[in-house]
Amino acid sequence: MIAPRKKCLICFAGCTIPLGLWVAVSPGSAPIVFLLCLVLALLLIIDAVRTNAPQSTFSVSCESPVRLIKGRSGELPLIVSTASAPITSSLRIGLNFPGEFDTPTNIQTLSAPQKDEEIRLLWPCTPKQRGTFNIETVYLEIPSPWGLWDRRAKLSIQCKIHVYPNLLQERNRLASIFLNRKSAGTHLQRQVGKGRDFEQLREYLPGDSFEDIHWKATARHAHPITKMYQLERTHEIYVAIDAARLSARASHTVHNEKNCMETQLDRFIDAALLLGWVAQRQGDRFGLLTFSDRVHHFLPAKNAPQHFSRCRETLYQQQTQAVDPDYEELFSFIRLHLRRRSLLLLLTNLDDPILAESLRDHIGLIQHQHLVLVNMITPPGTSPLFSNPTANTVDDIYGKLTGHMRWRDMRKLQKDLKHHGVTFSTIQETTWAPQLVSQYLNVKQRQIL
């Protein structure tokens, strides 16, 4: 495609208008005017023909895949090269970024590379949503030798961008939980209990509990023998993430300084990755499940250095499904695949009474085998009726009543699940990730698992 530049339009208007006035004043000059117009048209055609097609001169490639962090400024690396000597000194490049990206400009101008030369162009951009994005087209524009025309072309490019969750802000919120990288809590805390792992046998000493006596060994040796235990250092931690329809609701807080609005699924994913990072530093094995009406992903618990990266690769492109969660399918899968007793943190939404009843009916499949902690983000306005005195209008009163009824249902569900040995918690969104980490550290410290 070729397009006239401003210089071309000015030259054309500057020549044709005076020539037209000359013909109007002196009709006998029409042949001369026609000849001059023909010369002008010939010059314009020559300049247009001399311009090489950009696609035959230049090539653009991308160092794919590009890895960026949501809400943080990054750069898209492009390599511009040429196989033949260009007759132009400048080159304009345009990229059509997806709508989930912010960029200062969609067009950049640079000096045209010489023959067999490569120019590395770093294009600034800021992703606003996690996932995988593709840029398949790049637009080139070069001026003609006399600067009268612009020759444009569209080139195909294979550029894949991976946008990962931003954990920087959530890690900063953990400053009140970790004093250093190895100890949990605002003060050094000892672990409660004598441990559950059998270590060895020894002779009975006064003060030993009768429940620790090994009766078979006592019968063999004809004097009391006591079992000794050690603290269990390594646990298996699993996070089950609900990716069903209710998780697509918008988050009510701004996640970072770039004002990237998030869904509740984004908050679940951030918290899960943060828990995996903390569990790895505590020496525990971390596993992952994502589900909706079926189990989408399952990563067995590990503590290898590359396991966190694998979890991040699994979660960064997880999207919500327009279905209800199937808790029976989830708990059946857990019962079949998780043989060892584990800590299971279920991140879901239970403000729908039907979903809450479904979870309550099927939690018995795993309640005796695993330690289950069910967590959800507190819905806006959910609070006891008289906890907030500000109610100025009738609509405010009805809103408070709605919030109180929702709070009452949450309390009833909490009591029902407690009878099954399951802990249910509603957590404010501003403290979502730190509270989940605190739950995990509390279980580890008290040797509940």
XYZ file of C-alpha atoms in Angstrom:
449
model
C 0.000 0.000 0.000
C 1.239 3.487 -0.850
C -0.020 6.739 0.664
C 0.849 10.390 -0.069
C 2.742 12.328 2.566
C 2.035 15.890 3.596
C 4.932 17.067 1.463
C 3.352 15.442 -1.614
C -0.001 17.114 -1.014
C 1.629 20.512 -0.511
C 3.665 20.151 -3.722
C 0.625 19.027 -5.700
C -1.556 21.842 -4.389
C 1.266 24.405 -4.822
C 1.626 23.467 -8.472
C -1.904 22.704 -9.666
C -3.642 25.712 -8.107
C -1.381 28.361 -9.750
C -1.512 26.444 -13.047
C -5.300 26.345 -12.878
C -5.450 30.093 -12.257
C -3.087 30.635 -15.172
C -5.408 28.725 -17.515
C -8.405 30.692 -16.219
C -6.655 34.006 -16.887
C -4.999 32.979 -20.169
C -6.883 30.188 -21.987
C -4.158 30.015 -24.636
C -1.703 28.615 -22.108
C -3.646 25.360 -21.737
C -1.144 23.205 -23.699
C 1.763 24.459 -21.631
C -0.171 23.904 -18.391
C -1.098 20.383 -19.503
C 2.561 19.641 -20.252
C 3.643 20.925 -16.831
C 0.983 18.834 -15.099
C 2.186 15.806 -17.045
C 5.756 16.432 -15.885
C 4.561 16.786 -12.283
C 2.609 13.520 -12.491
C 5.635 11.787 -13.997
C 7.854 12.969 -11.151
C 5.355 11.721 -8.576
C 5.148 8.346 -10.316
C 8.926 8.018 -10.511
C 9.279 8.739 -6.793
C 6.570 6.210 -5.986
C 8.068 3.490 -8.201
C 11.559 3.935 -6.752
C 10.288 3.057 -3.263
C 10.970 -0.578 -2.460
C 8.286 -2.652 -0.790
C 9.081 -2.928 2.962
C 8.367 -6.659 3.019
C 11.060 -7.279 0.383
C 13.684 -5.202 2.207
C 13.098 -5.579 5.942
C 12.236 -8.432 8.260
C 11.012 -8.252 11.851
C 11.231 -11.059 14.403
C 10.526 -11.414 18.115
C 12.425 -13.273 20.794
C 9.494 -15.482 21.726
C 8.212 -16.302 24.268
C 8.273 -13.043 26.196
C 7.634 -13.290 29.936
C 6.082 -10.321 31.739
C 4.505 -9.637 35.129
C 0.970 -8.300 35.376
C 0.838 -4.637 36.358
C 4.587 -4.128 36.006
C 6.267 -2.321 33.123
C 8.149 -4.584 30.741
C 9.673 -4.554 27.290
C 8.861 -6.463 24.129
C 12.106 -7.244 22.243
C 11.944 -6.927 18.442
C 14.788 -7.554 15.982
C 14.726 -5.563 12.730
C 17.081 -6.705 9.977
C 17.587 -6.254 6.235
C 19.160 -8.435 3.564
C 19.700 -5.682 0.956
C 20.877 -2.107 1.199
C 17.786 0.093 1.722
C 17.419 3.372 -0.137
C 15.738 5.010 2.847
C 17.216 6.228 6.097
C 14.198 5.885 8.369
C 11.641 3.220 9.194
C 8.363 3.351 11.113
C 7.069 0.277 12.920
C 3.572 -0.207 14.299
C 2.264 -2.910 16.647
C -1.344 -3.663 17.428
C -1.189 -4.702 21.087
C -4.101 -6.631 22.627
C -6.548 -4.578 24.678
C -5.109 -6.056 27.889
C -1.887 -4.057 27.405
C -0.986 -0.427 28.017
C 1.770 1.063 25.892
C 3.033 4.672 25.561
C 2.881 4.464 21.776
C 1.816 2.029 19.083
C 4.247 3.488 16.510
C 8.001 3.958 16.718
C 10.467 5.514 14.280
C 14.035 4.296 14.005
C 16.977 4.510 11.647
C 16.790 1.858 8.948
C 19.416 -0.875 9.401
C 22.090 -1.227 6.763
C 22.729 -4.375 4.761
C 23.183 -7.471 6.954
C 22.629 -5.348 10.076
C 20.263 -6.040 12.945
C 18.656 -3.497 15.253
C 17.209 -4.567 18.591
C 14.107 -2.578 19.495
C 12.698 -2.727 23.062
C 9.014 -1.796 23.027
C 7.703 -0.682 26.471
C 4.369 -2.121 27.561
C 2.431 -2.952 30.710
C 0.094 -5.984 30.818
C -3.121 -5.606 32.807
C -4.231 -9.228 32.791
C -2.462 -12.549 33.216
C -2.530 -15.232 30.536
C -1.073 -15.972 27.105
C -1.307 -13.380 24.344
C -0.194 -13.445 20.708
C 0.947 -10.647 18.409
C 0.827 -11.926 14.844
C 1.134 -8.751 12.760
C 3.627 -5.905 12.533
C 3.181 -2.864 10.274
C 6.059 -1.177 8.429
C 6.201 2.189 6.729
C 9.137 3.657 4.753
C 9.317 7.019 2.939
C 10.095 7.375 -0.756
C 13.539 8.697 -1.829
C 12.176 12.221 -2.349
C 9.908 12.037 0.671
C 6.649 12.372 -1.278
C 5.129 8.965 -0.541
C 4.924 6.408 2.243
C 5.089 2.737 1.341
C 3.286 0.540 3.866
C 3.241 -3.192 4.388
C 1.957 -5.769 6.840
C 4.277 -8.552 7.967
C 3.482 -11.738 9.861
C 5.275 -12.225 13.163
C 5.087 -14.951 15.768
C 5.284 -13.274 19.163
C 3.882 -15.089 22.193
C 3.647 -13.207 25.491
C 3.265 -14.968 28.840
C 1.919 -12.718 31.605
C 2.384 -14.084 35.132
C 0.655 -13.047 38.383
C 2.227 -10.214 40.361
C 3.220 -11.485 43.819
C 5.316 -8.487 44.847
C 2.565 -6.683 46.751
C 1.383 -9.868 48.487
C 4.937 -10.659 49.573
C 5.263 -7.193 51.032
C 2.146 -7.824 53.112
C 3.866 -10.777 54.731
C 6.434 -8.523 56.413
C 4.465 -8.657 59.648
C 4.467 -12.468 59.625
C 8.122 -13.131 58.849
C 10.955 -11.554 60.802
C 13.526 -13.504 58.821
C 13.497 -16.046 56.062
C 13.481 -19.156 58.200
C 11.374 -18.369 61.289
C 7.654 -17.717 61.352
C 5.833 -15.209 63.505
C 6.581 -11.817 64.912
C 8.709 -13.651 67.530
C 10.494 -16.964 67.436
C 7.942 -19.590 68.412
C 8.463 -23.158 69.501
C 6.361 -25.908 68.033
C 3.671 -27.266 70.320
C 3.438 -30.996 71.036
C 5.817 -33.928 71.168
C 5.549 -34.870 67.522
C 3.952 -37.761 65.683
C 6.862 -39.490 63.909
C 8.201 -42.579 65.696
C 11.942 -42.234 66.393
C 13.139 -45.055 68.681
C 12.509 -47.158 71.823
C 14.081 -46.617 75.222
C 13.618 -47.861 78.774
C 10.778 -46.442 80.802
C 11.577 -43.439 82.991
C 9.434 -42.043 85.781
C 7.042 -39.465 84.371
C 6.551 -41.124 80.955
C 2.962 -41.387 79.845
C 1.373 -44.832 79.910
C 0.025 -44.280 76.406
C 3.611 -44.185 75.117
C 4.538 -47.608 76.481
C 5.302 -50.178 73.786
C 3.553 -53.217 75.261
C 4.960 -55.826 72.884
C 8.538 -54.678 73.531
C 7.737 -54.571 77.258
C 6.587 -58.196 77.145
C 9.739 -59.278 75.311
C 12.168 -57.483 77.665
C 10.217 -58.101 80.887
C 10.476 -54.416 81.866
C 8.687 -51.272 80.588
C 9.794 -49.887 77.218
C 8.710 -46.418 76.048
C 8.247 -45.129 72.498
C 9.995 -41.853 71.573
C 8.678 -39.487 68.942
C 10.161 -36.649 66.938
C 8.573 -33.560 65.450
C 7.281 -34.102 61.956
C 9.213 -31.648 59.807
C 7.773 -32.323 56.381
C 4.072 -32.087 55.570
C 2.084 -32.209 52.360
C 0.161 -29.016 51.652
C -2.451 -28.837 48.896
C -4.382 -25.793 47.672
C -7.631 -26.439 45.766
C -8.705 -23.432 43.656
C -12.319 -22.962 42.587
C -12.392 -21.769 38.961
C -16.194 -21.911 38.567
C -18.555 -19.073 37.695
C -18.593 -17.254 41.047
C -14.813 -16.848 40.914
C -15.229 -14.564 37.904
C -16.665 -11.784 40.091
C -14.569 -8.649 40.180
C -12.282 -8.049 43.085
C -13.177 -4.986 45.129
C -9.636 -3.772 45.720
C -7.006 -2.420 43.356
C -4.159 -4.911 43.161
C -1.261 -2.653 42.266
C -0.168 0.799 41.318
C -1.218 0.288 37.676
C -4.914 0.032 38.690
C -5.301 -3.471 37.268
C -8.697 -4.677 38.392
C -8.846 -8.386 39.197
C -11.288 -11.209 39.615
C -11.557 -13.378 42.696
C -9.837 -16.154 40.755
C -6.806 -13.863 40.455
C -6.745 -13.463 44.230
C -7.011 -17.249 44.660
C -4.070 -17.784 42.307
C -1.918 -15.130 43.999
C -2.581 -16.646 47.420
C -1.886 -20.193 46.181
C 1.476 -19.235 44.684
C 2.386 -17.329 47.826
C 1.510 -20.350 49.969
C 3.642 -22.520 47.716
C 6.561 -20.125 48.103
C 6.219 -20.116 51.920
C 5.789 -23.910 52.110
C 8.929 -24.397 50.058
C 10.902 -22.232 52.467
C 9.454 -24.139 55.430
C 10.604 -27.448 53.962
C 7.110 -28.792 53.213
C 5.853 -30.343 50.010
C 3.322 -28.247 48.085
C 0.656 -29.480 45.670
C -2.073 -27.897 43.602
C -5.574 -28.577 42.273
C -7.876 -26.452 40.125
C -11.483 -27.445 39.580
C -14.928 -26.328 38.454
C -17.385 -29.038 37.405
C -14.324 -31.293 37.052
C -10.699 -31.292 38.115
C -8.673 -29.310 35.559
C -5.134 -29.591 36.923
C -3.480 -31.722 39.560
C 0.147 -31.323 40.605
C 1.333 -33.791 43.273
C 3.083 -32.274 46.263
C 6.829 -31.784 45.831
C 9.587 -29.601 47.188
C 11.931 -29.519 44.197
C 13.382 -26.114 43.186
C 11.619 -26.212 39.814
C 8.243 -27.213 41.309
C 7.213 -23.618 42.071
C 7.872 -22.656 38.441
C 5.741 -25.557 37.308
C 2.898 -24.401 39.556
C 3.169 -20.882 38.184
C 3.143 -22.166 34.599
C -0.004 -24.125 35.398
C -1.893 -21.283 37.064
C -1.046 -18.196 35.033
C -3.412 -19.076 32.171
C -6.231 -20.601 34.229
C -9.571 -18.963 33.411
C -13.004 -19.215 34.994
C -15.656 -21.566 33.644
C -19.347 -20.663 33.381
C -20.423 -23.679 35.459
C -21.115 -24.508 39.087
C -18.390 -26.276 41.086
C -18.851 -30.008 41.580
C -17.601 -30.728 45.110
C -18.491 -34.396 44.896
C -16.188 -34.790 41.887
C -13.436 -32.843 43.658
C -13.589 -34.818 46.923
C -13.803 -38.142 45.089
C -10.687 -37.222 43.139
C -8.860 -36.233 46.334
C -9.862 -39.465 48.067
C -8.498 -41.532 45.184
C -5.250 -39.639 44.547
C -4.117 -38.324 47.954
C -3.126 -41.316 50.039
C -1.094 -39.527 52.686
C -2.772 -37.300 55.264
C -2.396 -33.723 54.037
C -3.408 -30.178 54.798
C -5.990 -29.126 52.214
C -6.835 -25.436 51.826
C -9.965 -25.036 49.721
C -10.379 -21.564 48.160
C -13.959 -21.212 46.975
C -17.185 -19.175 47.153
C -20.038 -20.411 49.321
C -22.423 -17.453 49.466
C -24.761 -19.435 47.182
C -26.871 -21.620 49.554
C -27.065 -24.473 47.027
C -23.272 -24.638 46.706
C -22.862 -24.459 50.464
C -25.265 -27.374 50.918
C -23.446 -29.389 48.250
C -20.105 -28.930 50.011
C -21.628 -29.788 53.388
C -23.150 -32.991 51.995
C -19.963 -34.301 50.349
C -17.211 -33.147 52.717
C -17.528 -36.494 54.522
C -15.570 -38.167 51.717
C -12.298 -36.644 52.986
C -12.977 -35.168 56.422
C -11.394 -38.076 58.339
C -8.433 -38.569 56.017
C -7.239 -34.980 55.613
C -7.200 -31.720 57.544
C -9.492 -29.413 55.544
C -9.564 -25.615 55.803
C -12.279 -23.962 53.701
C -11.772 -20.264 52.959
C -13.691 -17.645 51.027
C -13.422 -13.898 50.537
C -15.958 -12.039 52.661
C -18.689 -10.661 50.357
C -19.069 -6.850 50.525
C -21.482 -5.687 53.192
C -21.552 -9.005 55.067
C -21.632 -8.070 58.748
C -23.921 -8.208 61.815
C -26.826 -5.803 61.700
C -25.693 -3.412 64.449
C -21.936 -3.553 63.819
C -22.058 -0.424 61.634
C -24.247 2.452 62.866
C -24.266 4.364 59.549
C -27.700 3.891 57.960
C -29.059 7.186 56.651
C -31.691 6.064 54.147
C -34.230 3.298 53.741
C -32.012 1.669 51.121
C -29.164 1.597 53.638
C -31.390 -0.207 56.148
C -32.397 -2.871 53.621
C -28.752 -3.210 52.575
C -27.729 -3.784 56.203
C -30.476 -6.386 56.595
C -29.234 -8.208 53.476
C -25.686 -8.180 54.814
C -26.880 -9.486 58.191
C -28.771 -12.383 56.581
C -25.716 -13.285 54.550
C -23.556 -13.123 57.688
C -26.028 -15.361 59.548
C -25.877 -17.953 56.752
C -22.067 -17.913 56.880
C -22.138 -18.456 60.651
C -24.544 -21.380 60.308
C -22.356 -22.963 57.629
C -19.304 -22.492 59.850
C -20.992 -24.342 62.723
C -22.208 -27.145 60.448
C -18.748 -27.725 58.991
C -17.185 -27.612 62.455
C -19.241 -30.688 63.374
C -17.496 -32.443 60.471
C -14.062 -31.402 61.740
C -13.670 -28.806 58.961
C -12.657 -25.204 59.639
C -14.519 -22.602 57.575
C -13.307 -18.988 57.488
C -14.398 -15.821 55.724
C -11.469 -13.454 55.217
C -11.447 -9.797 54.274
C -9.966 -9.225 50.853
C -7.330 -6.794 52.090
C -5.800 -9.493 54.328
C -6.611 -12.494 52.159
C -3.146 -13.896 51.417
C -1.525 -13.113 54.813
C -4.394 -14.791 56.672
C -4.064 -17.952 54.578
C -0.344 -18.082 55.270
C -1.063 -17.587 58.992
C -3.477 -20.525 58.938
C -0.825 -22.757 57.414
C 1.861 -21.651 59.884
C -0.516 -22.141 62.819
C -1.243 -25.716 61.734
C 2.469 -26.389 61.352
C 3.353 -24.883 64.735
C 0.636 -26.717 66.674
C 1.301 -30.066 64.955
C -2.392 -30.375 64.126
C -1.739 -32.269 60.933
